[in-house]
Tab-separated table of C-alpha atoms in Angstrom:
chain	number	residue	atom	x	y	z
J	28	MET	CA	85.690	147.196	90.372
J	29	ASN	CA	86.021	149.881	87.725
J	30	HIS	CA	86.768	148.970	84.144
J	31	SER	CA	88.691	150.855	81.478
J	32	PRO	CA	87.336	150.262	77.959
J	33	ASN	CA	89.585	148.766	75.285
J	34	LEU	CA	89.320	148.177	71.530
J	35	LEU	CA	86.983	145.209	72.005
J	36	ASP	CA	84.638	147.286	74.187
J	37	GLU	CA	84.612	150.022	71.563
J	38	ALA	CA	83.833	147.562	68.757
J	39	LEU	CA	80.928	146.144	70.810
J	40	GLY	CA	79.652	149.588	71.824
J	41	LEU	CA	80.408	149.095	75.542
J	42	THR	CA	82.059	152.436	76.207
J	43	GLY	CA	79.209	154.350	77.852
J	44	ARG	CA	79.444	155.932	81.279
J	45	GLY	CA	77.262	155.530	84.346
J	46	PHE	CA	75.461	152.619	86.002
J	47	GLY	CA	74.071	150.170	83.497
J	48	CYS	CA	76.439	151.275	80.747
J	49	GLY	CA	79.043	148.852	79.504
J	50	ALA	CA	76.529	146.017	79.158
J	51	LEU	CA	75.345	144.517	75.888
J	52	SER	CA	71.966	145.763	74.722
J	53	GLN	CA	68.840	143.705	75.343
J	54	GLY	CA	68.445	140.849	72.872
J	55	ARG	CA	72.016	141.067	71.583
J	56	VAL	CA	73.650	137.790	70.529
J	57	VAL	CA	77.460	137.586	70.434
J	58	LEU	CA	79.153	134.619	68.757
J	59	VAL	CA	82.813	134.029	69.612
J	60	GLU	CA	84.542	131.709	67.154
J	61	ASP	CA	87.987	130.300	67.781
J	62	CYS	CA	90.128	127.378	66.696
J	63	VAL	CA	92.429	124.801	68.241
J	64	GLU	CA	95.470	126.931	67.429
J	65	THR	CA	94.063	130.194	68.853
J	66	SER	CA	91.690	130.136	71.819
J	67	GLY	CA	89.009	132.798	72.169
J	68	ALA	CA	88.252	131.991	75.821
J	69	PHE	CA	89.811	135.292	76.909
J	70	VAL	CA	86.932	137.083	75.167
J	71	LEU	CA	84.429	135.310	77.450
J	72	HIS	CA	86.515	136.148	80.512
J	73	HIS	CA	86.633	139.788	79.472
J	74	LEU	CA	82.879	140.004	78.843
J	75	VAL	CA	82.083	138.319	82.177
J	76	LYS	CA	84.304	140.793	84.008
J	77	ARG	CA	82.737	143.632	82.068
J	78	ALA	CA	79.203	142.489	82.887
J	79	LEU	CA	79.981	142.227	86.608
J	80	SER	CA	81.821	145.553	86.819
J	81	THR	CA	80.510	148.428	88.911
J	82	ASP	CA	79.879	150.390	85.704
J	83	SER	CA	77.610	147.690	84.328
J	84	GLY	CA	76.096	146.416	87.574
J	85	GLY	CA	74.839	143.369	85.707
J	86	ASN	CA	74.323	139.678	86.379
J	87	VAL	CA	75.821	136.670	84.603
J	88	ILE	CA	74.374	133.205	84.019
J	89	PHE	CA	77.284	130.996	82.986
J	90	ILE	CA	76.613	127.650	81.276
J	91	ALA	CA	79.831	125.686	81.790
J	92	LEU	CA	80.487	122.673	79.584
J	93	SER	CA	84.277	122.976	79.449
J	94	HIS	CA	85.599	123.660	82.952
J	95	SER	CA	84.708	123.706	86.632
J	96	PHE	CA	83.855	126.798	88.653
J	97	SER	CA	87.328	126.859	90.237
J	98	HIS	CA	88.900	127.230	86.770
J	99	TYR	CA	86.944	130.388	85.934
J	100	ASP	CA	87.238	131.726	89.486
J	101	ARG	CA	91.026	131.446	89.339
J	102	ILE	CA	91.271	133.183	85.945
J	103	LEU	CA	88.842	136.000	86.792
J	104	ARG	CA	90.616	136.676	90.106
J	105	LYS	CA	93.752	137.427	88.108
J	106	LEU	CA	91.649	139.921	86.144
J	107	GLY	CA	90.458	141.561	89.362
J	108	CYS	CA	86.996	139.954	89.449
J	109	ASN	CA	85.904	137.788	92.406
J	110	LEU	CA	83.399	135.269	91.054
J	111	SER	CA	82.923	133.628	94.458
J	112	MET	CA	81.752	136.919	95.934
J	113	HIS	CA	79.417	137.605	93.010
J	114	ARG	CA	78.079	134.070	93.310
J	115	GLU	CA	77.250	134.605	96.973
J	116	HIS	CA	75.431	137.839	96.089
J	117	ASN	CA	73.398	136.120	93.327
J	118	ARG	CA	75.039	138.123	90.567
J	119	PHE	CA	76.953	135.178	89.098
J	120	HIS	CA	74.934	131.996	88.488
J	121	PHE	CA	77.062	128.998	87.532
J	122	VAL	CA	75.304	126.117	85.771
J	123	ASP	CA	77.759	123.203	86.013
J	124	MET	CA	77.050	120.932	83.058
J	125	LEU	CA	80.110	118.789	83.791
J	126	LYS	CA	78.081	116.956	86.422
J	127	VAL	CA	75.059	116.383	84.210
J	128	GLU	CA	74.752	112.877	82.791
J	129	PHE	CA	73.423	112.746	79.249
J	130	PRO	CA	72.549	109.366	77.692
J	131	ASN	CA	75.498	107.454	76.215
J	132	GLU	CA	73.475	106.791	73.094
J	133	ILE	CA	70.526	108.415	71.406
J	134	GLN	CA	67.362	107.511	73.267
J	135	LYS	CA	63.852	108.594	72.416
J	136	ASN	CA	63.310	112.149	73.716
J	137	ALA	CA	66.297	111.833	76.123
J	138	VAL	CA	68.411	114.540	74.438
J	139	GLU	CA	65.419	116.821	74.074
J	140	HIS	CA	64.496	116.397	77.739
J	141	GLY	CA	68.104	117.129	78.729
J	142	LEU	CA	68.115	120.417	76.822
J	143	VAL	CA	64.679	121.354	78.144
J	144	ASP	CA	66.021	120.774	81.660
J	145	LEU	CA	69.023	122.996	80.888
J	146	TYR	CA	66.733	125.744	79.603
J	147	SER	CA	64.647	125.434	82.791
J	148	LYS	CA	67.800	126.032	84.848
J	149	ILE	CA	68.584	129.138	82.789
J	150	LEU	CA	65.019	130.401	83.163
J	151	LYS	CA	65.141	129.868	86.931
J	152	ALA	CA	68.451	131.752	87.152
J	153	VAL	CA	66.933	134.616	85.130
J	154	GLU	CA	64.021	134.773	87.557
J	155	VAL	CA	66.419	134.886	90.523
J	156	SER	CA	68.524	137.577	88.834
J	157	SER	CA	65.396	139.605	88.082
J	158	SER	CA	64.463	139.820	91.756
J	159	GLY	CA	66.117	141.451	94.747
J	160	ASP	CA	68.670	144.264	94.709
J	161	TYR	CA	69.649	143.720	91.053
J	162	SER	CA	66.162	143.344	89.639
J	163	ARG	CA	66.796	146.062	87.029
J	164	ALA	CA	70.268	144.839	86.074
J	165	HIS	CA	71.154	143.472	82.660
J	166	ILE	CA	71.646	139.686	82.491
J	167	SER	CA	74.361	138.127	80.335
J	168	ILE	CA	73.852	134.452	79.454
J	169	VAL	CA	77.210	132.886	78.552
J	170	ILE	CA	77.692	129.431	76.977
J	171	ASP	CA	81.154	127.819	77.099
J	172	ASP	CA	81.108	126.073	74.762
J	173	LEU	CA	78.469	125.221	72.195
J	174	SER	CA	80.509	122.580	70.370
J	175	ILE	CA	80.503	120.420	73.524
J	176	LEU	CA	76.746	120.886	73.862
J	177	GLU	CA	76.391	119.477	70.363
J	178	ILE	CA	78.556	116.510	71.337
J	179	VAL	CA	76.454	115.634	74.392
J	180	ALA	CA	73.393	116.013	72.148
J	181	HIS	CA	74.926	113.300	69.911
J	182	GLY	CA	75.403	115.684	67.016
J	183	SER	CA	71.756	116.697	66.824
J	184	VAL	CA	72.033	120.124	65.220
J	185	ASP	CA	68.254	120.511	65.254
J	186	HIS	CA	68.043	120.073	69.041
J	187	VAL	CA	70.916	122.495	69.643
J	188	LEU	CA	69.394	125.129	67.349
J	189	ASP	CA	65.987	124.729	69.004
J	190	PHE	CA	67.662	125.290	72.369
J	191	LEU	CA	69.401	128.424	71.072
J	192	HIS	CA	66.156	129.795	69.643
J	193	TYR	CA	64.530	129.413	73.069
J	194	CYS	CA	67.451	131.271	74.663
J	195	ILE	CA	67.274	134.055	72.077
J	196	THR	CA	63.522	134.395	72.633
J	197	LEU	CA	64.261	134.744	76.340
J	198	THR	CA	66.798	137.511	75.688
J	199	SER	CA	64.267	139.464	73.640
J	200	GLU	CA	61.625	139.181	76.369
J	201	GLN	CA	63.932	139.957	79.297
J	202	ASP	CA	66.827	142.391	79.703
J	203	CYS	CA	69.280	139.711	78.596
J	204	SER	CA	72.022	139.137	76.071
J	205	LEU	CA	73.544	135.864	74.885
J	206	VAL	CA	77.275	135.160	74.437
J	207	ILE	CA	78.301	131.886	72.771
J	208	LEU	CA	81.756	130.363	72.358
J	209	ASN	CA	82.088	127.844	69.535
J	210	HIS	CA	85.133	126.064	68.127
J	211	GLU	CA	85.034	126.541	64.383
J	212	ASP	CA	87.541	123.955	63.181
J	213	ILE	CA	86.386	120.784	64.961
J	214	TYR	CA	83.616	119.937	62.510
J	215	PRO	CA	83.911	117.732	59.418
J	216	GLU	CA	83.635	119.803	56.261
J	217	MET	CA	80.155	118.488	55.429
J	218	GLU	CA	78.755	119.284	58.921
J	219	ALA	CA	80.261	122.701	59.547
J	220	PRO	CA	78.283	124.893	57.103
J	221	ARG	CA	74.828	124.195	58.544
J	222	LEU	CA	75.492	124.897	62.225
J	223	LEU	CA	77.969	127.723	61.667
J	224	SER	CA	75.773	129.457	59.106
J	225	HIS	CA	72.839	129.348	61.558
J	226	LEU	CA	75.006	130.734	64.356
J	227	ILE	CA	76.278	133.579	62.193
J	228	TYR	CA	72.733	134.331	61.043
J	229	LEU	CA	71.489	134.517	64.666
J	230	ALA	CA	74.368	136.665	65.930
J	231	ASP	CA	74.478	140.461	66.091
J	232	PHE	CA	78.251	140.373	66.621
J	233	VAL	CA	80.688	137.724	65.383
J	234	ILE	CA	84.070	137.772	67.138
J	235	LYS	CA	86.686	135.589	65.487
J	236	ALA	CA	90.005	134.671	67.141
J	237	GLU	CA	92.571	133.480	64.622
J	238	PRO	CA	96.334	132.948	64.390
J	239	LEU	CA	98.419	135.536	62.608
J	240	VAL	CA	98.693	135.131	58.861
J	241	THR	CA	102.447	135.655	59.199
J	242	GLY	CA	102.790	132.895	61.797
J	243	ILE	CA	103.656	132.839	65.486
J	244	ALA	CA	105.177	135.955	67.066
J	245	ALA	CA	106.636	136.276	70.559
J	246	ASP	CA	104.591	139.317	71.581
J	247	VAL	CA	101.469	138.796	69.435
J	248	HIS	CA	99.295	135.750	70.124
J	249	GLY	CA	96.747	136.228	67.354
J	250	GLN	CA	94.269	138.499	65.657
J	251	LEU	CA	90.690	139.342	66.588
J	252	THR	CA	88.034	140.337	64.072
J	253	VAL	CA	84.764	141.828	65.329
J	254	LEU	CA	81.946	141.864	62.788
J	255	LYS	CA	78.957	144.041	63.674
J	256	LYS	CA	76.071	142.969	61.492
J	257	GLY	CA	73.355	145.167	60.095
J	258	THR	CA	74.811	148.640	60.721
J	259	PHE	CA	72.506	151.289	59.214
J	260	ASN	CA	74.576	153.615	57.063
J	261	ASP	CA	73.704	155.753	54.022
J	262	SER	CA	70.093	154.501	53.973
J	263	GLN	CA	71.116	150.840	53.889
J	264	TYR	CA	72.227	148.067	56.239
J	265	THR	CA	75.881	147.091	56.013
J	266	ASP	CA	78.240	144.997	58.121
J	267	LYS	CA	81.047	146.761	59.974
J	268	ALA	CA	84.281	144.929	60.773
J	269	SER	CA	87.102	145.828	63.176
J	270	ASN	CA	90.405	143.996	63.264
J	271	PHE	CA	93.194	144.102	65.834
J	272	HIS	CA	95.951	141.969	67.283
J	273	PHE	CA	96.112	140.674	70.838
J	274	GLN	CA	98.529	139.454	73.462
J	275	VAL	CA	97.155	137.403	76.360
J	276	LYS	CA	98.860	138.256	79.650
J	277	GLU	CA	98.619	136.916	83.192
J	278	ASN	CA	96.223	139.640	84.338
J	279	GLY	CA	94.371	140.413	81.119
J	280	VAL	CA	94.707	140.850	77.397
J	281	GLU	CA	96.288	143.693	75.445
J	282	LEU	CA	94.566	144.681	72.203
J	283	PHE	CA	96.169	146.877	69.571
J	284	PHE	CA	95.906	147.708	65.888
J	285	PRO	CA	98.222	145.868	63.485
J	286	GLY	CA	101.515	147.662	62.991
J	287	THR	CA	101.284	149.795	66.163
J	288	ARG	CA	103.678	147.637	68.240
J	289	CYS	CA	107.386	148.291	67.982
C-alpha cells in the first residue's frame, strides 16, 4: 500500500522516502482540533493510513471512544487500507472504550483506576508492537476523542491531563508518537481555556479544522491550519503555520491552497 504525500504530509514533515519514513518522529504530539460544524476526523483517518503504509511500516494503537471497529474499518477500506488485516498481523491494536463501563457518578478513586487501566492497555499494546516482525517499527497512539474521555471522567481535567502526561512520557521513552482529536467548541467558556491551553502547550503540531470564513461552498468543505511549534529559525524558536482548504471525498480528502481551485 504505497502512499503519495499531500500538503498535510508536507506540513507534518512526512515526505521522506524509504522504509520507516513517513512516520511522525519519536515523542511527537499532534493535536487535531475540530468543531461541530467541521469535523477533523478525516485527519485521523489519513494519519492512520499513513502510519500503516508500506513506506512507514509502522504500528497503530487506536483508543476508540467515539465509534466501533467496523466504523473505522469501513472508512479506511475506502481509503485503500485494510484494518482487519493489520489487526490480524498485530500492526493495528484497537482499544474499544465503548464497552468499558465507567462509574455513573464520581466515586473515590474509580475514575483514576479507570484511566490507569486504560494506560495499562496502551502499555501492553506497545509491548506487543515492540516484539515480533515489527519490533523496530514506529508506533502511533491515536485517541478519538479526548472530549469524550473527559466526559467519562466526569469532567476531571486533572485526571485527563495526568493520563496524557503518562502517554507523552511513554512516547519519549519508546519509538512512539501521540495523535489526539479534541472537539474545541463543546466546552463552556469558563472550562475551555484550561484544558485547551494545556493541550496546545503539550503538542508539537496543532491541526485545526474550521469552516470557511466565507461560508459553505459546494466544492470546499473547510479549511485546515497546521501549526508547527518551536521551529528554529534565525537563531530563535518561532511557530510556523500552513493553511489550506479541503474537500472530503468518498475515497480520501483533497487538500489545496486557497484560490487555486477554479
